[in-house]
Coordinates of C-alpha atoms and ligand atoms in Angstrom, one line a residue:
X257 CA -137.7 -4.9 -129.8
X258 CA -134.6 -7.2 -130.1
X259 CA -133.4 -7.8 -133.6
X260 CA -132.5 -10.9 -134.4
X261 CA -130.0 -11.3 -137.5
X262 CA -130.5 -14.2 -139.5
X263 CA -126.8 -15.6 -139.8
X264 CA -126.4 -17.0 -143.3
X265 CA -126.1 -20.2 -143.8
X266 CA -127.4 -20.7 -140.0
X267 CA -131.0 -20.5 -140.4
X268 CA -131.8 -21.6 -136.9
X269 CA -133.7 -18.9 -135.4
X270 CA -136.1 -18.6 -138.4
X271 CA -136.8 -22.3 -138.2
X272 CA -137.1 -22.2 -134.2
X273 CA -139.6 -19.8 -134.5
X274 CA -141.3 -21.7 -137.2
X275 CA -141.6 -24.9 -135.5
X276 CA -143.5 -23.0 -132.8
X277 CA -146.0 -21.2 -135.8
X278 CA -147.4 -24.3 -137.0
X279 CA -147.8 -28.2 -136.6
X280 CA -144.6 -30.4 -136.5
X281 CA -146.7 -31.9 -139.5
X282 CA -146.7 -28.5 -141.4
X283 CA -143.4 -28.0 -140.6
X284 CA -141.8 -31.4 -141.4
X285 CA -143.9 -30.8 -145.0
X286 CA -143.2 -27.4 -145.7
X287 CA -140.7 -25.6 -144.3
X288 CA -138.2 -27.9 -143.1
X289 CA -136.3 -27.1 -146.4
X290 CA -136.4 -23.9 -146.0
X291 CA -133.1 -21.7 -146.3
X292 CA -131.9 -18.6 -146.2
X293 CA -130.1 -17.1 -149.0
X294 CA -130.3 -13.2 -148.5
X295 CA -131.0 -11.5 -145.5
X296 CA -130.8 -8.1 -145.4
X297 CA -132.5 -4.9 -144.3
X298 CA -134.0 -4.3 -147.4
X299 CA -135.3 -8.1 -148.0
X300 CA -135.1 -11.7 -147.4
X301 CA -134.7 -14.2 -149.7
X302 CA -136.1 -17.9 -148.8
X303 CA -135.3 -20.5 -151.0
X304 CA -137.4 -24.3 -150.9
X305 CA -136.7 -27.3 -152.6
X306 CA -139.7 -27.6 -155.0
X307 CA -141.7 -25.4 -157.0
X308 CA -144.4 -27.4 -155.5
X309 CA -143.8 -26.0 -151.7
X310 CA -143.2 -23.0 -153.1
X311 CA -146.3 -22.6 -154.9
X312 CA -147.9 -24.1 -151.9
X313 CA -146.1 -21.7 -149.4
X314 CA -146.9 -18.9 -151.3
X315 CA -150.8 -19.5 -151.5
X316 CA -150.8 -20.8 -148.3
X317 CA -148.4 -20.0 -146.0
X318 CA -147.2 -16.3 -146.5
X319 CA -148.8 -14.8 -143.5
X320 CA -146.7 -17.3 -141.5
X321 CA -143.6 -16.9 -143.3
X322 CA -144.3 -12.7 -143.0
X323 CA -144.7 -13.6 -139.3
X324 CA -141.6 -15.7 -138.7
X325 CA -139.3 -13.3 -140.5
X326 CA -140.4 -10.1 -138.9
X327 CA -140.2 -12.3 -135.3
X328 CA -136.3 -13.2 -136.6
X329 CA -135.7 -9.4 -138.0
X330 CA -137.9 -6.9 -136.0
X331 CA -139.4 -5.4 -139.5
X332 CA -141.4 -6.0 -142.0
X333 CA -138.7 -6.5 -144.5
X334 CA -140.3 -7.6 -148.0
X335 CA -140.2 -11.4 -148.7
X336 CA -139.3 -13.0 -151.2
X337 CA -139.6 -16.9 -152.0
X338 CA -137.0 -18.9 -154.5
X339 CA -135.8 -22.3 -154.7
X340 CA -132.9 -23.6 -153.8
X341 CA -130.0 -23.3 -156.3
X342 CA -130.0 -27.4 -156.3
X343 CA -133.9 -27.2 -157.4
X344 CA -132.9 -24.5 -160.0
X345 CA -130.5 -26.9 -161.4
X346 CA -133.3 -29.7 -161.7
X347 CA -135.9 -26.9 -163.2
X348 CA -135.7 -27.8 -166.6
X349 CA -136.8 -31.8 -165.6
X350 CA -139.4 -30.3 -163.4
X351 CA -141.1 -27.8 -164.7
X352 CA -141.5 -28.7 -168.3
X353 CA -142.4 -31.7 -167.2
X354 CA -144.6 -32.7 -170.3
X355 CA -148.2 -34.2 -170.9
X356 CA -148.4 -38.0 -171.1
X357 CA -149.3 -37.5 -174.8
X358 CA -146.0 -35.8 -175.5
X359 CA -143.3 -38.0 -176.6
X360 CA -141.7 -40.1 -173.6
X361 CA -139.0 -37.7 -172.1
X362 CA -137.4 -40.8 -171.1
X363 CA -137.8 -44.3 -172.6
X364 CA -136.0 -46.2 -170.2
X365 CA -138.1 -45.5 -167.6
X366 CA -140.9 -46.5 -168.8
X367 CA -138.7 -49.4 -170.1
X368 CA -137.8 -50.5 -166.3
X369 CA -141.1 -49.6 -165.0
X370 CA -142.8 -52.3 -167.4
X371 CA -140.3 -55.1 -166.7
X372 CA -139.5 -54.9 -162.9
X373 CA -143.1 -53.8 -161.2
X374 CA -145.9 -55.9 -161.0
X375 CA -148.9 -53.5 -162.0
X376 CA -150.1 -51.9 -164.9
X377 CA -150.7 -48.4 -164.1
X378 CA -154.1 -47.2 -164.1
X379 CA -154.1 -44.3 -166.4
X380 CA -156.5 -42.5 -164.4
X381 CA -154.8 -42.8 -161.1
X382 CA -152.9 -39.0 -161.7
X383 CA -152.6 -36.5 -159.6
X384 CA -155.1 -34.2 -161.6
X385 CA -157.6 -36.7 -161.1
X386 CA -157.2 -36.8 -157.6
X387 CA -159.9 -34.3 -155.6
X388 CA -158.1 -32.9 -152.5
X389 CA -159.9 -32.1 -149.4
X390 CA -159.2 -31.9 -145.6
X391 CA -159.6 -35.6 -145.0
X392 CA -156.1 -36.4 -147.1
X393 CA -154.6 -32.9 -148.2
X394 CA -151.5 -34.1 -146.5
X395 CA -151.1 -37.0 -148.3
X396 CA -151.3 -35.3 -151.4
X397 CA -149.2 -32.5 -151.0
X398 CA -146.1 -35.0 -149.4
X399 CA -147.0 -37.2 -152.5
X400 CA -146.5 -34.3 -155.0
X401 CA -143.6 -33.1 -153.8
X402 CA -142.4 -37.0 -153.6
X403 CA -143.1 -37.3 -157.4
X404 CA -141.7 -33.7 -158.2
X405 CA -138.6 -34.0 -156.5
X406 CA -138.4 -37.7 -155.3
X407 CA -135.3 -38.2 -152.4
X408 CA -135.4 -34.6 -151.7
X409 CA -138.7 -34.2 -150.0
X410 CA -139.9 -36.7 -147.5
X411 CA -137.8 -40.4 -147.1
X412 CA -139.5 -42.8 -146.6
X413 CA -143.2 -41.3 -147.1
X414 CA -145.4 -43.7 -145.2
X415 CA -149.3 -43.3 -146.4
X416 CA -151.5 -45.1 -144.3
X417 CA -155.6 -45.2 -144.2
X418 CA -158.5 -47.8 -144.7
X419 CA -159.4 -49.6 -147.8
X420 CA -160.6 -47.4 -150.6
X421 CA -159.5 -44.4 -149.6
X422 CA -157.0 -43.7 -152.6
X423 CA -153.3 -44.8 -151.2
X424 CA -152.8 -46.8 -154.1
X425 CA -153.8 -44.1 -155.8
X426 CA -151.5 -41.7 -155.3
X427 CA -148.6 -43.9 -155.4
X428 CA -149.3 -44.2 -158.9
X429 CA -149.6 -40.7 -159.2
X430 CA -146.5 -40.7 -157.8
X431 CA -144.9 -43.4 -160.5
X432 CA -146.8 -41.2 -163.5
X433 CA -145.3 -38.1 -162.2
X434 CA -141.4 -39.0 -162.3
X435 CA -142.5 -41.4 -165.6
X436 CA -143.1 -38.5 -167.3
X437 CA -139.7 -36.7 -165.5
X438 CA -136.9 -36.4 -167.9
X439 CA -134.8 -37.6 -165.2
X440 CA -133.6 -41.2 -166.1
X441 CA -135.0 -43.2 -162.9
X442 CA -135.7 -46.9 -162.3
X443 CA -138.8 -46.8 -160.5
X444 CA -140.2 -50.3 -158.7
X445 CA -144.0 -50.3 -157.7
X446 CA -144.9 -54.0 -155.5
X447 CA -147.3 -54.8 -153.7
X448 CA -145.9 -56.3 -150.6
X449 CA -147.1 -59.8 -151.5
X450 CA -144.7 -59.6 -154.9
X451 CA -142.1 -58.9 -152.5
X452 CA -142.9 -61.6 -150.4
X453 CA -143.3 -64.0 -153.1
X454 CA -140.1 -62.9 -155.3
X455 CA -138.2 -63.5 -151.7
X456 CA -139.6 -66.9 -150.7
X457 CA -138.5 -67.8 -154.4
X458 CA -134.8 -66.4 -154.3
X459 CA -134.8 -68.4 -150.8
X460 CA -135.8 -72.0 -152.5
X461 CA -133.8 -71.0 -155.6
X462 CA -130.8 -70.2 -153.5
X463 CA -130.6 -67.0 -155.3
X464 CA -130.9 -64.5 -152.6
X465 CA -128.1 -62.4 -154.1
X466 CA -129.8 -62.1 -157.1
X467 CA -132.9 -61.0 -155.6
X468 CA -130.9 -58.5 -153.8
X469 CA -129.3 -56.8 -156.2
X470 CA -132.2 -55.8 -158.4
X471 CA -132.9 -53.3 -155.8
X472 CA -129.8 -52.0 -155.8
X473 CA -130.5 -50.4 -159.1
X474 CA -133.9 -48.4 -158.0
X475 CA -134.0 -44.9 -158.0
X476 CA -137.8 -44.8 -156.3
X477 CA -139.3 -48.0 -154.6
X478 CA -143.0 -48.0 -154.1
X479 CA -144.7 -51.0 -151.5
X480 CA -148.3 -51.0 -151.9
X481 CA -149.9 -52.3 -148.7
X482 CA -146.9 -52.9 -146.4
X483 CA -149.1 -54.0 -143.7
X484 CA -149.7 -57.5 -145.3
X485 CA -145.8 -58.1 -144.1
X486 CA -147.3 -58.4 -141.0
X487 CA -146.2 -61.8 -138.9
X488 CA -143.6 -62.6 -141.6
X489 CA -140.6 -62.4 -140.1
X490 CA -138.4 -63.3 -142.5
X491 CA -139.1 -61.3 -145.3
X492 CA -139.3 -58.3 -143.0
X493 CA -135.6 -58.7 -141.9
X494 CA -135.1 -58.4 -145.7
X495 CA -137.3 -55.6 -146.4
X496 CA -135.5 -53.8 -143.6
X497 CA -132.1 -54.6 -145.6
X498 CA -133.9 -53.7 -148.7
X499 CA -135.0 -50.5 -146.7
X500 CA -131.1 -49.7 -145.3
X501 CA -129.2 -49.9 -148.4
X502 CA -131.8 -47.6 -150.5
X503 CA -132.1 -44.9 -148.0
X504 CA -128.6 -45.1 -147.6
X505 CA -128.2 -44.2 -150.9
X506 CA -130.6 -41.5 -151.2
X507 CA -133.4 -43.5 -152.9
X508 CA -136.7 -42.6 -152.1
X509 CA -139.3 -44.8 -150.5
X510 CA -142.5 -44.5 -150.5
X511 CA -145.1 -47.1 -148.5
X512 CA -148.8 -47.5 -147.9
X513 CA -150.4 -49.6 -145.2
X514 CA -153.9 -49.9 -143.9
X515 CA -152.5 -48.4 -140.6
X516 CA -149.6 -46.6 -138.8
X517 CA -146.5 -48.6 -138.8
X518 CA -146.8 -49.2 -134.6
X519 CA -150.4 -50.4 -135.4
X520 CA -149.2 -53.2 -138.2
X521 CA -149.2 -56.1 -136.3
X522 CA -146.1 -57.9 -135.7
X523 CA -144.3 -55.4 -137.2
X524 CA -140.5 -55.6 -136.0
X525 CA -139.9 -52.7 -133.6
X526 CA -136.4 -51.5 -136.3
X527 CA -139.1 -51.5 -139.4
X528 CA -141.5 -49.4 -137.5
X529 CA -138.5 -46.7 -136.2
X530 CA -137.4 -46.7 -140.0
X531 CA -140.9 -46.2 -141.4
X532 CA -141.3 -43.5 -139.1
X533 CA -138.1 -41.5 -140.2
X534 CA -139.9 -39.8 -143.0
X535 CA -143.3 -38.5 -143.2
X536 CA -146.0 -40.3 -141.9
X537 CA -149.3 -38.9 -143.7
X538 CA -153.1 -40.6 -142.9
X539 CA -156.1 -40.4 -145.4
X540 CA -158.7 -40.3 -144.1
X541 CA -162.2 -40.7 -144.5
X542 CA -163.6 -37.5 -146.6
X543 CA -166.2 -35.5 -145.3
X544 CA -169.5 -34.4 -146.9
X545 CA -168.0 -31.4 -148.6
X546 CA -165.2 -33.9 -150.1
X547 CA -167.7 -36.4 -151.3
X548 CA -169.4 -34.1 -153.1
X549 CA -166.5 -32.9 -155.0
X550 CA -165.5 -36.6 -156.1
X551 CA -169.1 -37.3 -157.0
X552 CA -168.9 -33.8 -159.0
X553 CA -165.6 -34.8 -160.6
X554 CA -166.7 -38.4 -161.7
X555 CA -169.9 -37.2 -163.0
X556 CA -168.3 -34.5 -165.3
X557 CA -165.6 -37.4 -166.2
X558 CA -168.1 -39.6 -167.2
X559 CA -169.2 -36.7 -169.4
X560 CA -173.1 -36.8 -167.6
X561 CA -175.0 -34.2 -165.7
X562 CA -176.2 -35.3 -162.4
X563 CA -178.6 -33.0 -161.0
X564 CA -177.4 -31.4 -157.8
X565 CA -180.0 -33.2 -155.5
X566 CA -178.6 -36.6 -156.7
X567 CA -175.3 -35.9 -155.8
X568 CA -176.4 -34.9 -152.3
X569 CA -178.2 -37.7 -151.9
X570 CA -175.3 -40.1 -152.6
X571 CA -172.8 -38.0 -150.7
X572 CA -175.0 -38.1 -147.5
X573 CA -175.5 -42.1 -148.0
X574 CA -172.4 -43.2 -149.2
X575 CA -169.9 -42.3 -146.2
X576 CA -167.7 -45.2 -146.0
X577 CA -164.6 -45.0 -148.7
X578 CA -164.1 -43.1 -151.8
X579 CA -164.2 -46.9 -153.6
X580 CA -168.0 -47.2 -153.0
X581 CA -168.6 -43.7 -153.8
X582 CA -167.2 -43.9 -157.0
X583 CA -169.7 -47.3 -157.2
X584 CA -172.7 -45.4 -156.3
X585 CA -172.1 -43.0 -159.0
X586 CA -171.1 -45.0 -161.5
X587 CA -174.6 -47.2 -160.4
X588 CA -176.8 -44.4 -161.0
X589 CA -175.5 -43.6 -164.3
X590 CA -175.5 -47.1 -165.8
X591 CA -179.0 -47.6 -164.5
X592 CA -180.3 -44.1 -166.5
X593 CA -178.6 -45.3 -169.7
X594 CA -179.8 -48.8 -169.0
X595 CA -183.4 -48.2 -168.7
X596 CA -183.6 -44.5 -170.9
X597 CA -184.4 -42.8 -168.3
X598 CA -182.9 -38.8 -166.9
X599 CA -181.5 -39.1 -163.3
X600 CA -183.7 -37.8 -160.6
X601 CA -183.9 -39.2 -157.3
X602 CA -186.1 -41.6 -158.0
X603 CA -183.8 -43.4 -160.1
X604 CA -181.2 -42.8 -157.8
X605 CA -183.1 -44.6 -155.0
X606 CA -184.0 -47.5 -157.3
X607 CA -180.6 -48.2 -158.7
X608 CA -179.3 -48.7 -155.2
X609 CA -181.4 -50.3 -153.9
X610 CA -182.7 -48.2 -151.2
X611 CA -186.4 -47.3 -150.1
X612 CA -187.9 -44.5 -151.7
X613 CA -189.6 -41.6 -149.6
X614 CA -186.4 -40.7 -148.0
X615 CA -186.0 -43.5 -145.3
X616 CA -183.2 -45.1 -146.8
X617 CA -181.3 -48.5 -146.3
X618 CA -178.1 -47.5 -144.9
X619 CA -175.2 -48.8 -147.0
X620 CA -173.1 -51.0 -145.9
X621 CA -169.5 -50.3 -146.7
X622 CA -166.9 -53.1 -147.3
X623 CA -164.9 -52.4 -144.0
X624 CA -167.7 -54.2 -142.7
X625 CA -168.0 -56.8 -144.4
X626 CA -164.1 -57.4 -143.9
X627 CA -164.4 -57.3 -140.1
X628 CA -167.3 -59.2 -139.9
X629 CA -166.1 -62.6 -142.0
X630 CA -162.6 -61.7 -140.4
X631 CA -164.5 -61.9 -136.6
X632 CA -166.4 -65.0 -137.9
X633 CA -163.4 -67.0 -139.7
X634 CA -160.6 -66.3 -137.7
X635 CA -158.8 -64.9 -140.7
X636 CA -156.9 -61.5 -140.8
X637 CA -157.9 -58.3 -143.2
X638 CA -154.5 -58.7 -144.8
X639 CA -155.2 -62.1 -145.8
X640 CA -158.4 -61.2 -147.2
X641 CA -157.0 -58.9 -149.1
X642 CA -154.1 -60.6 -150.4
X643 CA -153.3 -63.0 -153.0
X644 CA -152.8 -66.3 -151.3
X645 CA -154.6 -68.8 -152.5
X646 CA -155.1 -71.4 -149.8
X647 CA -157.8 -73.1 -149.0
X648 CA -158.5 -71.7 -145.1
X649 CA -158.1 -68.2 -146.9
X650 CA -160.4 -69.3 -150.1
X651 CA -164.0 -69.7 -148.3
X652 CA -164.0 -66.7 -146.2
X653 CA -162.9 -64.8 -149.2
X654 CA -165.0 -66.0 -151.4
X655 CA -168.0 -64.6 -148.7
X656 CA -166.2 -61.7 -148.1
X657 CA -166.6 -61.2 -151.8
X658 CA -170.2 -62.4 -152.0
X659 CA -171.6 -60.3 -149.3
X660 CA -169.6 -57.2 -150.7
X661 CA -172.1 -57.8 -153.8
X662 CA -175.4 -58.2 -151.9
X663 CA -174.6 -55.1 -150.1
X664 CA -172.7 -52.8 -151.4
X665 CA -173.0 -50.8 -154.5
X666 CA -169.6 -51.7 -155.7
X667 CA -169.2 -53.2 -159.3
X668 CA -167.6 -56.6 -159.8
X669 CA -164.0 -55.0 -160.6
X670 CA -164.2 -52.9 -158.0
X671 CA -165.1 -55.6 -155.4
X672 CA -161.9 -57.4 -156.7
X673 CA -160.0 -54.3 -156.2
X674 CA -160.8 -54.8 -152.2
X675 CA -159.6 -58.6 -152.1
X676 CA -156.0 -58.5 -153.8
X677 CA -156.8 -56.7 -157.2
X678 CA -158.8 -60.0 -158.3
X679 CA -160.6 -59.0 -161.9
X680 CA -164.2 -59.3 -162.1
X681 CA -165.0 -62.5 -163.3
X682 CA -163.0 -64.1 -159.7
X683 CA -165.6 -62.0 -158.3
X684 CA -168.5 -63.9 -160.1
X685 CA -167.0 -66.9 -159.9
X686 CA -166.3 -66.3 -155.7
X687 CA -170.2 -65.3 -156.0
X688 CA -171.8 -68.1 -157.8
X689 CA -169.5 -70.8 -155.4
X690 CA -171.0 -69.3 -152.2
X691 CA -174.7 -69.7 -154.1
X692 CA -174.5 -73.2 -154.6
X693 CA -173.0 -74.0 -151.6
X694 CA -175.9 -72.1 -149.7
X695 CA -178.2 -74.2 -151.7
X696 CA -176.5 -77.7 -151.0
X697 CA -175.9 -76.9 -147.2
X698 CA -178.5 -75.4 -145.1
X699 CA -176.0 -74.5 -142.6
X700 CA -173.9 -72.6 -144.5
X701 CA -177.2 -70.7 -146.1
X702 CA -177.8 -70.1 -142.4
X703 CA -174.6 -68.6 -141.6
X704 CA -174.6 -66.7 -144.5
X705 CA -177.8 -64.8 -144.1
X706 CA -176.3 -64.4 -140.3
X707 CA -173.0 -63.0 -141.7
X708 CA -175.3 -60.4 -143.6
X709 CA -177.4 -59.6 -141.4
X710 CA -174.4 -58.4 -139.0
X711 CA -172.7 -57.0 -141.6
X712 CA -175.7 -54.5 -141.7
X713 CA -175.6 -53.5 -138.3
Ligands
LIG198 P1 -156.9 -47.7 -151.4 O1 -155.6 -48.1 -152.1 O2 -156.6 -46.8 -150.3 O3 -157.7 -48.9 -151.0 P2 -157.6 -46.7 -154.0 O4 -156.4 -45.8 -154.2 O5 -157.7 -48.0 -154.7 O6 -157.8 -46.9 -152.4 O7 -158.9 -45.8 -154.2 C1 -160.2 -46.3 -154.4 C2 -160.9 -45.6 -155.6 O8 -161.2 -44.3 -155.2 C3 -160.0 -45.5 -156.8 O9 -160.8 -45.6 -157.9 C4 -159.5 -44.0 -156.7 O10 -159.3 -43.5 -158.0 C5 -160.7 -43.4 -156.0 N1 -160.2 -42.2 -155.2 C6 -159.7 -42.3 -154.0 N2 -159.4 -41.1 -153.5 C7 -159.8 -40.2 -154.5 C8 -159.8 -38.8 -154.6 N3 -159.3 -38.0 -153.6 N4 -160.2 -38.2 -155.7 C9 -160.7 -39.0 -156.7 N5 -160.7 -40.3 -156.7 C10 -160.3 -40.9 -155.6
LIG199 MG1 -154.8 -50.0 -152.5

């Protein structure tokens, strides 16, 4: 057998023959930052960036990593897995990275957080609380490392998937994680419509500079939906300036979007290369197995036992995002404490709404209600689901919104989450406008029950 040596620094060969071991996805995620720091006959010494790839490695990965270094050294020399004496260095902001009950490791974070970005964080949006399965294990793992080690892992990390299927999420699992960091760092979470907004207001302000130099100061910049820059020219050619000088100073990005960046329409073809630089991670729609762990996980958060058969039941019905299964759940249990009652699969039936006996109504998830008002009104998801106010954008909203409560089993808050994180009672208030204008119009009761009726099928 040819014996390869493994040249320190050069640690081509080992990562040659890794790139042929696993997907380019695998690689780009875990062992791209691989290097050598000891090879010898006695042992080899790998070295990562993280703790969190190395943990992951480790668990994961060591018959490949076994594999690839007996290919590079002809023997089975013992492995051993470090980090990289940069990561060392951070170790103390990283690993004793306290509990958010501790006292804040770092004020001013939390200081910059709260006056730049435009959201309260949801305190349950963590990465404990997020339940990891094949359908967005990916996206987790590049977000981890992301909030472990932002700048150093994945730039720009580009998260992309349907509505409800945690992208927002994680990017505030991400903005919790370095919070809690003792690493001073001015983190920025927007949603793309803030950004779009704060923009068109520098430009009729004449105060463009301004608006430009906030950024300069962000350690981590977070774009919730990106995909609602679609068709805006303008503000993209600043986003991709926005974009440039961060990543040219080492800043981490991170980005969600309901799709890839080549399927964002109107997209410029220089802000799709540049989100593609980085790590491009889908999430997608969990499978059964996946369901049943979030319906498992919510139940025992809510602190109530729901029998085994229940949870079935829900995970085989409820198949369209992670939104509506949190809705089902959260359903069942309000009707049991509602009417005194233990959960059984009667209730379960009854509180959604579906047949009993078995045949059950399918659900219908909000996707299709979205693509159904967008076929009928001309109007774009993204505008659906963003915050403009405008009249052509404020009726098929409004029955996007109405039909989401007739048929799904989503509550009012979360129905607002879909449609530009409105609160509930813009819900109610979209709800009881469609009513009375079904009742004064026959028309538009017409059209209505024809909307639904599609959006069932
Ligand atoms: P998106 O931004 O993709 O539309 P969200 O991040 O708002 O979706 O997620 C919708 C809901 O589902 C949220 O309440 C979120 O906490 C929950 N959720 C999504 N994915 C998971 C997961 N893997 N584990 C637990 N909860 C999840
Ligand atoms: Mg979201």
């Amino acid at each position: 057998m040819t014996t390869i040596e493994i040249a320190r620094p050069d640690e081509k060969p080992l990562h040659d023959i890794l790139r042929g071991l696993v997907s380019k996805q695998q690689y780009d995620l875990w062992f791209s930052s691989i290097e050598v720091l000891a090879a010898r006959p006695d042992g080899v010494q790998l070295a990562v960036a993280n703790p969190f790839i190395r943990d992951w490695l480790s668990t994961y990965y060591a018959e490949v990593l076994r594999a690839a270094v007996r290919a590079c050294v002809g023997t089975d020399a013992p492995l051993e897995l470090t980090l990289s004496p940069q990561a060392e260095a951070d170790l103390p902001a990283l690993e004793s990275a306290p509990a958010a009950v501790a006292p804040d490791p770092a004020p001013g974070n939390r200081a910059f957080f709260a006056t730049h970005s435009d959201v309260m964080l949801n305190d349950k949006y963590t990465f404990e609380n997020f339940v990891v399965g094949p359908s967005n294990s990916l996206a987790h793992a590049a977000a981890r490392a992301v909030g472990d080690a932002p700048s150093d892992s994945y730039n720009p990390l580009f998260l992309h998937g349907r509505v409800g299927m945690g992208k927002t999420h994680l990017l505030q699992a991400i903005c919790h994680q370095a919070l809690r960091s003792r690493r001073p760092r001015n983190i920025l979470y927007l949603s793309s419509e803030t950004f779009v907004n704060q923009f068109i207001a520098a430009i009729e302000k004449g105060d463009v500079d301004r608006f430009r130099y906030k950024y300069r100061s962000v350690d981590i910049l977070l774009v919730d939906d990106i995909h609602l820059l679609a068709h805006k020219d303008r503000t993209q050619d600043e986003f991709f300036h926005t974009f440039n000088s961060l990543y040219n100073s080492g800043r981490q990005i991170v980005l969600s979007s309901d799709s890839p960046p080549q399927a964002i329409p109107a997209l410029t073809q220089r802000l799709i290369s540049r989100f593609k630089w980085g790590l491009e991670a889908e999430l997608e729609p969990p499978g059964y197995e996946t369901r049943l762990a979030i319906l498992r996980r919510k139940a025992r958060d809510r602190g109530v036992e729901v029998p085994e058969e229940v949870l079935r039941l829900l995970g085989e019905q409820v198949d369209t995002n992670i939104r509506e299964l949190e809705g089902a759940i959260t359903k069942v249990i309000g009707y049991a404490q509602l009417i005194h009652r233990p959960i059984d699969l009667d209730l379960a039936h009854q509180a959604l709404g579906m047949q009993p006996g078995g045949s059950l109504r399918p659900v219908t998830g909000v996707d299709r209600v979205i693509a159904v008002v967008c076929n009928h009104f001309g109007v774009r998801s993204g505008d659906l689901q963003g915050r403009r106010r405008t009249q052509s954008i404020a009726l098929p909203r409004q029955a996007a919104m109405y039909l989401a409560r007739q048929l799904t089993s989503m509550s009012l808050e979360e129905i607002g989450g879909c449609f530009g994180g409105r609160d509930h009672s813009t819900v109610l208030y979209a709800v009881d406008k469609i009513r009375s204008r079904m009742e004064a119009s026959r028309p538009f009761s017409l059209l209505m029950a024809d909307l639904e009726t599609r959006a069932q099928h």
